[in-house]
Amino acid sequence: MAKTKRYTSCFLCVFLSIAATLAALLEVEAAAPAVYIFGDSTLDVGTNDFIPECLARADVYFNGIDFPYSEPTGRFSNGLNTADEIVRLLGMERSPPPFLYLLNNPPTFKRNILLGANFASGGSGILNTTGQHQYNRVISLEEQIQQFSTIRSNITNMTGSDAVTDSILSKAFFLISIGSNDIFEYLLNLITRPMSMPEFNATLISTYENHLKTLYDLGGRTFGILSVPPVGCTPFSRAVFTSNNSCFPRAERFARKFHVEVAALLKKFSSEVQDIRYSVGNTHRITTTMMEDMLAFGFRNISGACCGNGTYPCNQTASFCANRDHYLFWDRFHPSQRASKIAALTLFGASESLVSPMNFSQLLGVNI
Ligand SMILES: *[C@@H]1O[C@H](CO)[C@@H](O)[C@H](O)[C@H]1NC(C)=O
Ligand SMILES: *[C@@H]1O[C@H](CO)[C@@H](O)[C@H](O)[C@H]1NC(C)=O
Ligand SMILES: *[C@@H]1O[C@H](CO)[C@@H](O)[C@H](O)[C@H]1NC(C)=O
Ligand SMILES: *[C@@H]1O[C@H](CO)[C@@H](O)[C@H](O)[C@H]1NC(C)=O
Ligand SMILES: *[C@@H]1O[C@H](CO)[C@@H](O)[C@H](O)[C@H]1NC(C)=O
Ligand SMILES: *[C@@H]1O[C@H](CO)[C@@H](O)[C@H](O)[C@H]1NC(C)=O
Ligand SMILES: *[C@@H]1O[C@H](CO)[C@@H](O)[C@H](O)[C@H]1NC(C)=O
Ligand SMILES: *[C@@H]1O[C@H](CO)[C@@H](O)[C@H](O)[C@H]1NC(C)=O
Ligand SMILES: *[C@@H]1O[C@H](CO)[C@@H](O)[C@H](O)[C@H]1NC(C)=O
């Protein structure tokens, strides 16, 4: 009896130690992957603050009013933005810092780049030229990817082998949100060379494809892609392109088609290369769903900016709304923190009509 008991307790102790090992392993498995973030102001967490000559900035109050210490960080939001809200669902506190911040902090650079980095720059686009004239200087997607390639070489310098770097990066999450500024510039006739709509859109998609190929060659294997939101329904578009404050149909058509093309591009691209996994979020439909059923989502105003208006940016002298949680738009272009949070939850939990071919939970193996 005593023997059996000892056996049992010993069995139990072996079982417990296996369970503990498993739990430790699972914890490692469940730890957030490294996250590398590319794109425009929807994901910028302060990149442009490091470019003195850049005019696309959110480094002034009321931006950041709901951020800890009401600090304007360069996020185009009252608080967190979409990059933050997405990685929070992976268990991180907020987005990894801007690459340019990491670069300025050499002692922690090596440790930090293994956790991730944010390259997104407000005002930038798929095309190199986008934003460079209007905002003086922004970091194009191409240059963002060049910055990532520096990180890759730094990681290889640590691991001593490209194969080990590949294996590390194959587990990382690559989040991209880009395209709105290219479309705005086209509609405002700001592009350097006149192009027909079909020519412009073909250029946009083939350039995007090249960028994705480069990221793949640099080791990216898991991609979350956000197509463009309803750019025709922003307070800016309503004020600048229409006279009756409704959405601008031409921009809306462009945004919807852009999503279809990006989804097709990823489908094609993923069939041509090995080991790639991806989700494309239909940011346009996710946002218009909030607009069409605003009360269900707790919004009272889906057409105006909480801070500033269609033509006036957000700063401390701009007009300012009474309740920012009631607003879909924080400023003339960008969602409020609440809208970003709803969008992130949707990306992780929605069905194929909003995020395909799988949602972010499936892509990244998390339960929310
Ligand atoms: C875009 O800019 C990068 C530098 O940031 C440059 O290396 C590249 O050649 C440019 N690409 C095109 C298509 O102009
Ligand atoms: C590689 O790391 C060493 C030691 O940290 C450093 O001195 C060297 O500059 C690095 N080289 C590159 C190309 O990153
Ligand atoms: C990172 O890599 C770049 C390009 O190879 C190099 O110039 C830089 O010194 C490296 N930084 C560190 C900290 O290794
Ligand atoms: C707004 O004006 C456009 C023409 O500029 C028109 O096509 C559209 O129907 C109008 N919308 C509303 C809601 O009145
Ligand atoms: C872009 O071009 C493709 C093929 O030429 C076409 O199917 C698509 O509708 C176009 N998209 C836009 C936004 O015009
Ligand atoms: C939405 O908010 C804007 C800016 O505060 C305001 O001008 C507009 O009248 C509001 N619209 C509605 C429908 O409440
Ligand atoms: C806010 O922005 C407007 C328009 O760009 C500018 O005229 C105004 O001086 C700015 N206010 C502050 C406090 O910077
Ligand atoms: C936008 O806000 C600015 C500053 O508050 C104001 O001067 C301007 O008239 C407003 N424009 C509209 C269309 O309300
Ligand atoms: C989203 O992904 C999760 C997997 O984590 C899955 O259980 C769920 O059914 C998906 N949602 C929809 C609506 O497809």
Short mmCIF file of C-alpha atoms and ligand atoms in Angstrom, two decimals:
data_model
loop_
_atom_site.label_atom_id
_atom_site.label_comp_id
_atom_site.label_asym_id
_atom_site.label_seq_id
_atom_site.Cartn_x
_atom_site.Cartn_y
_atom_site.Cartn_z
CA MET A 1 0.00 0.00 0.00
CA ALA A 2 2.72 2.34 1.15
CA LYS A 3 4.68 1.23 -1.88
CA THR A 4 1.80 2.01 -4.19
CA LYS A 5 1.40 5.34 -2.52
CA ARG A 6 5.04 6.20 -2.94
CA TYR A 7 4.77 5.05 -6.51
CA THR A 8 1.72 7.21 -7.00
CA SER A 9 3.32 10.27 -5.46
CA CYS A 10 6.43 9.65 -7.47
CA PHE A 11 4.32 9.24 -10.57
CA LEU A 12 2.65 12.46 -9.60
CA CYS A 13 5.97 14.20 -9.12
CA VAL A 14 7.22 13.05 -12.52
CA PHE A 15 3.91 14.09 -14.01
CA LEU A 16 4.13 17.48 -12.33
CA SER A 17 7.64 18.06 -13.51
CA ILE A 18 6.66 17.13 -17.06
CA ALA A 19 3.68 19.46 -16.74
CA ALA A 20 5.93 22.24 -15.48
CA THR A 21 8.33 21.72 -18.36
CA LEU A 22 5.43 21.72 -20.78
CA ALA A 23 4.02 24.86 -19.22
CA ALA A 24 7.40 26.55 -19.50
CA LEU A 25 7.64 25.46 -23.13
CA LEU A 26 4.12 26.64 -23.81
CA GLU A 27 4.88 29.94 -22.17
CA VAL A 28 7.80 30.36 -24.53
CA GLU A 29 5.49 29.35 -27.37
CA ALA A 30 2.84 31.79 -26.17
CA ALA A 31 5.27 34.72 -25.82
CA ALA A 32 4.57 37.43 -28.35
CA PRO A 33 6.48 37.02 -31.61
CA ALA A 34 8.84 39.77 -32.75
CA VAL A 35 6.79 42.36 -34.61
CA TYR A 36 8.10 44.50 -37.46
CA ILE A 37 5.72 47.25 -38.50
CA PHE A 38 5.71 49.12 -41.82
CA GLY A 39 3.45 51.74 -43.32
CA ASP A 40 1.99 55.19 -42.90
CA SER A 41 0.42 57.31 -40.17
CA THR A 42 -2.11 54.59 -39.30
CA LEU A 43 0.80 52.71 -37.67
CA ASP A 44 3.42 55.45 -37.03
CA VAL A 45 4.34 55.60 -33.32
CA GLY A 46 6.81 58.46 -33.54
CA THR A 47 9.09 57.84 -36.52
CA ASN A 48 8.45 61.30 -37.94
CA ASP A 49 9.44 62.95 -34.64
CA PHE A 50 13.00 61.95 -35.56
CA ILE A 51 12.90 63.71 -38.95
CA PRO A 52 13.22 67.43 -38.22
CA GLU A 53 12.23 68.56 -41.72
CA CYS A 54 9.14 66.33 -41.90
CA LEU A 55 5.83 68.20 -41.84
CA ALA A 56 3.56 65.19 -41.14
CA ARG A 57 3.73 65.15 -37.38
CA ALA A 58 1.58 64.53 -34.36
CA ASP A 59 3.99 65.71 -31.72
CA VAL A 60 1.71 68.39 -30.35
CA TYR A 61 -1.13 68.24 -27.85
CA PHE A 62 -4.19 67.41 -28.11
CA ASN A 63 -2.60 64.39 -29.78
CA GLY A 64 -1.88 61.89 -27.06
CA ILE A 65 -4.37 63.36 -24.60
CA ASP A 66 -5.37 59.82 -23.54
CA PHE A 67 -1.83 58.44 -23.66
CA PRO A 68 -0.05 57.99 -20.30
CA TYR A 69 0.83 61.47 -18.99
CA SER A 70 -1.17 62.91 -21.92
CA GLU A 71 2.03 62.79 -23.89
CA PRO A 72 2.02 63.57 -27.62
CA THR A 73 4.25 60.79 -28.96
CA GLY A 74 3.86 61.23 -32.70
CA ARG A 75 0.86 58.90 -32.81
CA PHE A 76 -1.99 60.42 -34.83
CA SER A 77 -4.48 59.53 -32.12
CA ASN A 78 -5.88 60.64 -28.81
CA GLY A 79 -4.15 57.61 -27.27
CA LEU A 80 -2.97 54.34 -28.73
CA ASN A 81 -3.17 53.71 -32.47
CA THR A 82 -3.90 50.67 -34.60
CA ALA A 83 -0.33 49.34 -34.37
CA ASP A 84 -0.55 49.40 -30.56
CA GLU A 85 -4.02 47.90 -30.40
CA ILE A 86 -3.02 45.00 -32.67
CA VAL A 87 0.13 44.06 -30.77
CA ARG A 88 -1.68 44.40 -27.45
CA LEU A 89 -3.74 41.43 -28.51
CA LEU A 90 -0.45 39.54 -28.85
CA GLY A 91 0.36 40.32 -25.24
CA MET A 92 2.65 43.30 -25.76
CA GLU A 93 2.02 46.54 -23.91
CA ARG A 94 2.16 48.63 -27.08
CA SER A 95 3.98 48.84 -30.42
CA PRO A 96 7.73 48.35 -30.46
CA PRO A 97 9.43 51.77 -30.61
CA PRO A 98 10.32 53.51 -33.87
CA PHE A 99 13.42 52.14 -35.57
CA LEU A 100 14.88 55.66 -35.49
CA TYR A 101 14.46 55.72 -31.72
CA LEU A 102 16.24 52.36 -31.38
CA LEU A 103 19.04 53.61 -33.59
CA ASN A 104 19.61 56.49 -31.20
CA ASN A 105 19.90 54.14 -28.23
CA PRO A 106 22.94 51.95 -29.05
CA PRO A 107 23.21 50.18 -25.67
CA THR A 108 19.81 48.52 -26.05
CA PHE A 109 19.74 48.33 -29.85
CA LYS A 110 20.69 44.67 -30.19
CA ARG A 111 18.28 43.44 -27.54
CA ASN A 112 15.44 45.60 -28.85
CA ILE A 113 15.65 44.62 -32.52
CA LEU A 114 15.03 40.99 -31.58
CA LEU A 115 11.69 42.05 -30.09
CA GLY A 116 10.64 44.16 -33.06
CA ALA A 117 10.71 47.65 -34.47
CA ASN A 118 8.28 50.11 -36.00
CA PHE A 119 9.33 51.73 -39.29
CA ALA A 120 5.98 53.32 -40.21
CA SER A 121 6.17 56.95 -41.25
CA GLY A 122 3.13 59.24 -41.49
CA GLY A 123 2.53 60.61 -44.97
CA SER A 124 4.46 57.84 -46.72
CA GLY A 125 3.30 55.55 -49.46
CA ILE A 126 3.95 52.56 -51.65
CA LEU A 127 5.61 54.84 -54.16
CA ASN A 128 8.90 56.44 -53.23
CA THR A 129 7.68 59.89 -54.17
CA THR A 130 4.49 59.86 -52.13
CA GLY A 131 4.50 62.47 -49.36
CA GLN A 132 7.96 63.80 -50.21
CA HIS A 133 6.62 67.00 -51.69
CA GLN A 134 3.57 67.58 -49.50
CA TYR A 135 5.31 66.78 -46.21
CA ASN A 136 8.85 67.73 -47.21
CA ARG A 137 10.35 64.40 -46.18
CA VAL A 138 8.83 61.09 -45.13
CA ILE A 139 10.25 57.57 -45.07
CA SER A 140 8.85 55.67 -48.04
CA LEU A 141 7.97 52.01 -47.72
CA GLU A 142 11.07 51.20 -49.74
CA GLU A 143 13.33 53.07 -47.34
CA GLN A 144 11.54 51.45 -44.39
CA ILE A 145 12.42 48.07 -45.86
CA GLN A 146 16.03 49.16 -46.31
CA GLN A 147 16.06 50.03 -42.62
CA PHE A 148 14.75 46.57 -41.86
CA SER A 149 17.55 45.07 -43.92
CA THR A 150 19.99 46.86 -41.62
CA ILE A 151 18.30 45.15 -38.69
CA ARG A 152 18.62 41.86 -40.45
CA SER A 153 22.34 42.36 -40.92
CA ASN A 154 22.67 43.33 -37.26
CA ILE A 155 20.86 40.13 -36.23
CA THR A 156 23.11 38.09 -38.50
CA ASN A 157 26.09 39.79 -36.92
CA MET A 158 24.83 38.41 -33.60
CA THR A 159 23.84 34.93 -34.75
CA GLY A 160 26.82 34.52 -37.04
CA SER A 161 24.70 32.77 -39.64
CA ASP A 162 22.09 33.67 -42.22
CA ALA A 163 20.30 30.39 -41.59
CA VAL A 164 19.84 31.14 -37.90
CA THR A 165 18.63 34.66 -38.74
CA ASP A 166 16.16 33.16 -41.23
CA SER A 167 14.88 30.83 -38.58
CA ILE A 168 14.43 33.67 -36.07
CA LEU A 169 12.69 35.93 -38.56
CA SER A 170 10.44 33.15 -39.84
CA LYS A 171 8.61 33.38 -36.51
CA ALA A 172 8.25 37.16 -36.62
CA PHE A 173 5.06 39.00 -37.54
CA PHE A 174 5.25 41.59 -40.33
CA LEU A 175 2.43 44.13 -40.13
CA ILE A 176 1.88 46.55 -43.02
CA SER A 177 -0.65 49.33 -43.59
CA ILE A 178 0.02 51.47 -46.65
CA GLY A 179 -1.67 52.93 -49.73
CA SER A 180 -3.93 55.74 -48.49
CA ASN A 181 -1.43 58.50 -49.17
CA ASP A 182 -0.71 57.24 -52.68
CA ILE A 183 -4.43 57.40 -53.39
CA PHE A 184 -4.82 60.85 -51.85
CA GLU A 185 -1.94 62.20 -53.92
CA TYR A 186 -3.40 60.77 -57.08
CA LEU A 187 -6.80 62.29 -56.38
CA LEU A 188 -5.24 65.65 -55.51
CA ASN A 189 -3.15 65.54 -58.72
CA LEU A 190 0.04 65.74 -56.72
CA ILE A 191 1.83 62.86 -58.40
CA THR A 192 4.92 63.82 -60.34
CA ARG A 193 3.89 62.41 -63.70
CA PRO A 194 0.30 62.42 -64.98
CA MET A 195 -1.02 58.86 -65.24
CA SER A 196 -4.35 57.37 -66.15
CA MET A 197 -6.16 55.59 -63.34
CA PRO A 198 -5.40 52.10 -64.74
CA GLU A 199 -1.75 52.98 -65.22
CA PHE A 200 -1.48 54.45 -61.74
CA ASN A 201 -3.12 51.48 -60.10
CA ALA A 202 -0.99 49.01 -62.04
CA THR A 203 2.11 50.89 -60.91
CA LEU A 204 0.89 50.89 -57.32
CA ILE A 205 0.22 47.16 -57.21
CA SER A 206 3.40 46.11 -59.01
CA THR A 207 5.46 48.33 -56.71
CA TYR A 208 3.73 46.83 -53.68
CA GLU A 209 4.53 43.38 -55.04
CA ASN A 210 8.23 44.29 -55.31
CA HIS A 211 8.24 45.50 -51.71
CA LEU A 212 6.67 42.26 -50.51
CA LYS A 213 9.22 40.25 -52.47
CA THR A 214 12.05 42.18 -50.83
CA LEU A 215 10.59 41.57 -47.37
CA TYR A 216 10.23 37.89 -48.20
CA ASP A 217 13.85 37.75 -49.38
CA LEU A 218 14.88 39.38 -46.10
CA GLY A 219 13.14 36.61 -44.16
CA GLY A 220 9.53 37.71 -43.69
CA ARG A 221 7.13 34.75 -43.66
CA THR A 222 4.09 35.85 -41.65
CA PHE A 223 2.30 38.93 -42.93
CA GLY A 224 -0.66 40.94 -41.68
CA ILE A 225 -1.69 43.35 -44.40
CA LEU A 226 -4.19 46.15 -43.90
CA SER A 227 -5.66 47.54 -47.10
CA VAL A 228 -6.76 51.15 -47.20
CA PRO A 229 -9.64 52.44 -45.03
CA PRO A 230 -12.55 54.48 -46.45
CA VAL A 231 -10.31 57.33 -47.61
CA GLY A 232 -13.27 59.00 -49.30
CA CYS A 233 -15.20 59.26 -46.02
CA THR A 234 -12.56 60.97 -43.88
CA PRO A 235 -13.43 64.46 -42.61
CA PHE A 236 -10.72 65.66 -45.01
CA SER A 237 -12.32 64.08 -48.09
CA ARG A 238 -15.78 65.24 -47.05
CA ALA A 239 -14.52 68.81 -46.74
CA VAL A 240 -12.13 68.96 -49.68
CA PHE A 241 -13.70 66.80 -52.39
CA THR A 242 -17.45 67.25 -51.83
CA SER A 243 -19.71 70.19 -51.16
CA ASN A 244 -22.38 68.39 -49.11
CA ASN A 245 -20.20 66.61 -46.52
CA SER A 246 -20.87 63.16 -47.98
CA CYS A 247 -18.25 60.56 -48.85
CA PHE A 248 -16.29 61.16 -52.05
CA PRO A 249 -17.37 58.32 -54.36
CA ARG A 250 -14.27 58.27 -56.55
CA ALA A 251 -11.97 57.77 -53.56
CA GLU A 252 -14.30 55.15 -52.17
CA ARG A 253 -14.29 53.16 -55.40
CA PHE A 254 -10.53 53.37 -55.49
CA ALA A 255 -10.22 52.13 -51.90
CA ARG A 256 -12.57 49.19 -52.46
CA LYS A 257 -10.76 48.13 -55.62
CA PHE A 258 -7.42 48.51 -53.94
CA HIS A 259 -8.48 45.96 -51.34
CA VAL A 260 -9.55 43.49 -54.03
CA GLU A 261 -6.24 43.91 -55.80
CA VAL A 262 -4.12 43.59 -52.67
CA ALA A 263 -5.99 40.42 -51.71
CA ALA A 264 -5.40 39.05 -55.24
CA LEU A 265 -1.75 40.07 -55.09
CA LEU A 266 -1.21 38.19 -51.83
CA LYS A 267 -2.98 35.14 -53.16
CA LYS A 268 -0.77 35.10 -56.24
CA PHE A 269 2.40 35.90 -54.32
CA SER A 270 1.76 33.20 -51.71
CA SER A 271 1.33 30.61 -54.46
CA GLU A 272 4.71 31.51 -55.95
CA VAL A 273 6.87 31.29 -52.83
CA GLN A 274 7.42 28.79 -50.03
CA ASP A 275 6.19 28.92 -46.46
CA ILE A 276 4.34 32.20 -46.50
CA ARG A 277 1.33 32.80 -44.27
CA TYR A 278 -0.78 35.93 -44.39
CA SER A 279 -4.04 37.71 -43.59
CA VAL A 280 -5.42 40.66 -45.49
CA GLY A 281 -7.67 42.87 -43.39
CA ASN A 282 -10.43 44.59 -45.30
CA THR A 283 -9.95 47.85 -43.43
CA HIS A 284 -12.42 49.53 -45.72
CA ARG A 285 -15.27 47.20 -44.86
CA ILE A 286 -14.31 47.00 -41.19
CA THR A 287 -14.61 50.79 -40.94
CA THR A 288 -17.72 51.23 -43.07
CA THR A 289 -19.39 48.57 -40.90
CA MET A 290 -18.73 50.83 -37.91
CA MET A 291 -20.09 53.81 -39.87
CA GLU A 292 -23.26 52.11 -41.01
CA ASP A 293 -24.13 50.82 -37.56
CA MET A 294 -22.51 53.52 -35.49
CA LEU A 295 -24.79 53.35 -32.46
CA ALA A 296 -24.16 49.61 -32.08
CA PHE A 297 -20.45 50.41 -31.87
CA GLY A 298 -21.03 53.27 -29.42
CA PHE A 299 -20.26 56.10 -31.83
CA ARG A 300 -22.33 59.28 -32.13
CA ASN A 301 -20.27 60.95 -34.84
CA ILE A 302 -18.72 59.12 -37.79
CA SER A 303 -18.16 62.03 -40.17
CA GLY A 304 -16.43 64.76 -38.21
CA ALA A 305 -13.04 65.05 -36.55
CA CYS A 306 -12.89 65.15 -32.76
CA CYS A 307 -9.84 67.40 -32.93
CA GLY A 308 -9.59 69.98 -35.71
CA ASN A 309 -11.84 69.70 -38.74
CA GLY A 310 -11.70 68.60 -42.37
CA THR A 311 -9.17 71.24 -43.30
CA TYR A 312 -7.50 72.09 -40.01
CA PRO A 313 -5.11 69.64 -38.32
CA CYS A 314 -5.26 68.67 -34.67
CA ASN A 315 -3.32 70.90 -32.33
CA GLN A 316 -4.00 72.78 -29.17
CA THR A 317 -5.76 75.67 -30.87
CA ALA A 318 -8.00 73.42 -32.97
CA SER A 319 -11.64 72.87 -32.09
CA PHE A 320 -12.02 69.91 -29.77
CA CYS A 321 -14.94 67.55 -29.13
CA ALA A 322 -16.52 66.88 -25.75
CA ASN A 323 -16.31 63.06 -25.81
CA ARG A 324 -13.62 61.45 -27.95
CA ASP A 325 -15.01 57.95 -27.46
CA HIS A 326 -18.08 59.05 -29.37
CA TYR A 327 -16.00 59.86 -32.45
CA LEU A 328 -14.85 57.44 -35.12
CA PHE A 329 -12.32 60.03 -36.33
CA TRP A 330 -9.77 61.56 -34.04
CA ASP A 331 -8.57 64.09 -36.61
CA ARG A 332 -9.25 64.78 -40.29
CA PHE A 333 -7.56 61.53 -41.42
CA HIS A 334 -7.16 59.15 -38.48
CA PRO A 335 -9.31 56.95 -36.28
CA SER A 336 -9.79 57.57 -32.57
CA GLN A 337 -8.22 55.17 -30.10
CA ARG A 338 -11.61 53.52 -29.64
CA ALA A 339 -12.08 52.98 -33.36
CA SER A 340 -8.56 51.50 -33.59
CA LYS A 341 -9.30 49.14 -30.76
CA ILE A 342 -12.51 47.91 -32.38
CA ALA A 343 -10.66 47.45 -35.68
CA ALA A 344 -7.94 45.40 -33.96
CA LEU A 345 -10.46 43.17 -32.21
CA THR A 346 -12.21 42.68 -35.53
CA LEU A 347 -8.97 41.68 -37.27
CA PHE A 348 -8.41 39.00 -34.63
CA GLY A 349 -11.94 37.71 -34.42
CA ALA A 350 -13.79 38.26 -37.65
CA SER A 351 -14.78 35.95 -40.46
CA GLU A 352 -13.52 35.89 -44.04
CA SER A 353 -15.67 38.76 -45.27
CA LEU A 354 -13.54 41.14 -43.16
CA VAL A 355 -10.17 39.41 -42.95
CA SER A 356 -9.00 36.64 -45.25
CA PRO A 357 -8.00 33.93 -45.88
CA MET A 358 -7.86 33.71 -42.08
CA ASN A 359 -8.17 36.11 -39.17
CA PHE A 360 -5.20 37.33 -37.11
CA SER A 361 -5.99 34.88 -34.29
CA GLN A 362 -5.60 31.99 -36.68
CA LEU A 363 -2.58 33.54 -38.37
CA LEU A 364 -0.75 34.12 -35.11
CA GLY A 365 -2.11 31.26 -33.04
CA VAL A 366 -3.63 33.30 -30.25
CA ASN A 367 -6.95 33.17 -28.48
CA ILE A 368 -8.60 36.42 -27.56
C1 LIG B 1 13.31 54.46 -53.92
O1 LIG B 1 14.16 55.05 -52.95
C2 LIG B 1 15.26 54.25 -52.54
C3 LIG B 1 15.99 55.02 -51.47
O2 LIG B 1 15.19 55.21 -50.37
C4 LIG B 1 16.16 53.94 -53.70
O3 LIG B 1 17.20 53.09 -53.30
C5 LIG B 1 15.34 53.26 -54.80
O4 LIG B 1 16.12 53.08 -55.94
C6 LIG B 1 14.11 54.08 -55.16
N1 LIG B 1 13.28 53.29 -56.03
C7 LIG B 1 12.73 53.78 -57.11
C8 LIG B 1 11.86 52.86 -57.89
O5 LIG B 1 12.89 54.95 -57.46
C1 LIG B 2 29.15 43.42 -35.76
O1 LIG B 2 29.26 43.43 -34.35
C2 LIG B 2 30.51 43.94 -33.89
C3 LIG B 2 30.55 43.75 -32.39
O2 LIG B 2 29.37 44.20 -31.77
C4 LIG B 2 30.63 45.39 -34.31
O3 LIG B 2 31.85 45.92 -33.89
C5 LIG B 2 30.52 45.49 -35.82
O4 LIG B 2 30.47 46.85 -36.22
C6 LIG B 2 29.25 44.84 -36.31
N1 LIG B 2 29.25 44.84 -37.75
C7 LIG B 2 28.15 45.01 -38.46
C8 LIG B 2 28.31 44.98 -39.94
O5 LIG B 2 27.05 45.16 -37.96
C1 LIG B 3 23.88 47.41 -37.76
O1 LIG B 3 24.17 47.19 -39.13
C2 LIG B 3 24.58 48.33 -39.83
C3 LIG B 3 24.71 47.95 -41.30
O2 LIG B 3 25.43 46.78 -41.46
C4 LIG B 3 25.87 48.83 -39.22
O3 LIG B 3 26.25 50.02 -39.89
C5 LIG B 3 25.64 49.12 -37.75
O4 LIG B 3 26.87 49.50 -37.16
C6 LIG B 3 25.11 47.93 -37.04
N1 LIG B 3 24.79 48.27 -35.67
C7 LIG B 3 25.12 47.49 -34.66
C8 LIG B 3 24.76 48.00 -33.30
O5 LIG B 3 25.66 46.42 -34.80
C1 LIG B 4 -23.72 65.03 -52.52
O1 LIG B 4 -23.35 65.64 -53.74
C2 LIG B 4 -23.02 64.74 -54.78
C3 LIG B 4 -22.58 65.56 -55.98
O2 LIG B 4 -21.55 66.42 -55.61
C4 LIG B 4 -24.23 63.87 -55.10
O3 LIG B 4 -23.87 62.91 -56.09
C5 LIG B 4 -24.68 63.14 -53.85
O4 LIG B 4 -25.86 62.42 -54.10
C6 LIG B 4 -24.92 64.13 -52.71
N1 LIG B 4 -25.21 63.38 -51.50
C7 LIG B 4 -26.17 63.70 -50.67
C8 LIG B 4 -26.29 62.83 -49.44
O5 LIG B 4 -26.88 64.65 -50.83
C1 LIG B 5 -6.68 48.60 -61.67
O1 LIG B 5 -6.45 47.86 -62.83
C2 LIG B 5 -7.05 46.59 -62.87
C3 LIG B 5 -6.62 45.90 -64.14
O2 LIG B 5 -6.27 46.83 -65.10
C4 LIG B 5 -8.56 46.72 -62.77
O3 LIG B 5 -9.15 45.46 -62.74
C5 LIG B 5 -8.89 47.46 -61.50
O4 LIG B 5 -10.26 47.67 -61.39
C6 LIG B 5 -8.17 48.80 -61.44
N1 LIG B 5 -8.38 49.42 -60.15
C7 LIG B 5 -8.68 50.67 -60.00
C8 LIG B 5 -8.72 51.17 -58.59
O5 LIG B 5 -8.93 51.39 -60.93
C1 LIG B 6 -19.65 65.64 -35.87
O1 LIG B 6 -18.64 66.40 -35.28
C2 LIG B 6 -18.27 67.57 -35.99
C3 LIG B 6 -17.04 68.16 -35.31
O2 LIG B 6 -17.24 68.20 -33.92
C4 LIG B 6 -19.47 68.51 -36.03
O3 LIG B 6 -19.14 69.66 -36.78
C5 LIG B 6 -20.61 67.80 -36.70
O4 LIG B 6 -21.78 68.60 -36.67
C6 LIG B 6 -20.90 66.48 -36.00
N1 LIG B 6 -21.88 65.75 -36.78
C7 LIG B 6 -22.92 65.16 -36.24
C8 LIG B 6 -23.80 64.41 -37.17
O5 LIG B 6 -23.14 65.21 -35.05
C1 LIG B 7 -2.43 74.83 -35.25
O1 LIG B 7 -2.44 74.58 -36.66
C2 LIG B 7 -2.82 75.70 -37.43
C3 LIG B 7 -2.92 75.27 -38.87
O2 LIG B 7 -1.79 74.58 -39.31
C4 LIG B 7 -1.84 76.84 -37.20
O3 LIG B 7 -2.26 77.98 -37.92
C5 LIG B 7 -1.80 77.16 -35.69
O4 LIG B 7 -0.83 78.15 -35.46
C6 LIG B 7 -1.45 75.92 -34.90
N1 LIG B 7 -1.52 76.21 -33.50
C7 LIG B 7 -0.50 75.93 -32.68
C8 LIG B 7 -0.72 76.21 -31.23
O5 LIG B 7 0.55 75.44 -33.09
C1 LIG B 8 -11.68 74.63 -39.04
O1 LIG B 8 -11.10 75.06 -37.80
C2 LIG B 8 -10.43 76.30 -37.88
C3 LIG B 8 -9.76 76.59 -36.56
O2 LIG B 8 -10.64 76.32 -35.50
C4 LIG B 8 -11.39 77.41 -38.32
O3 LIG B 8 -10.69 78.60 -38.48
C5 LIG B 8 -12.07 77.02 -39.64
O4 LIG B 8 -13.06 77.95 -39.97
C6 LIG B 8 -12.70 75.64 -39.51
N1 LIG B 8 -13.20 75.26 -40.81
C7 LIG B 8 -14.41 74.75 -40.97
C8 LIG B 8 -14.77 74.34 -42.35
O5 LIG B 8 -15.17 74.58 -40.02
C1 LIG B 9 -11.16 33.62 -36.08
O1 LIG B 9 -10.13 32.77 -35.72
C2 LIG B 9 -10.41 31.93 -34.64
C3 LIG B 9 -9.16 31.14 -34.36
O2 LIG B 9 -8.47 31.71 -33.34
C4 LIG B 9 -11.55 31.00 -34.95
O3 LIG B 9 -11.85 30.22 -33.81
C5 LIG B 9 -12.72 31.82 -35.32
O4 LIG B 9 -13.76 30.97 -35.75
C6 LIG B 9 -12.40 32.81 -36.41
N1 LIG B 9 -13.56 33.65 -36.54
C7 LIG B 9 -14.34 33.58 -37.58
C8 LIG B 9 -15.56 34.44 -37.49
O5 LIG B 9 -14.10 32.89 -38.55
#
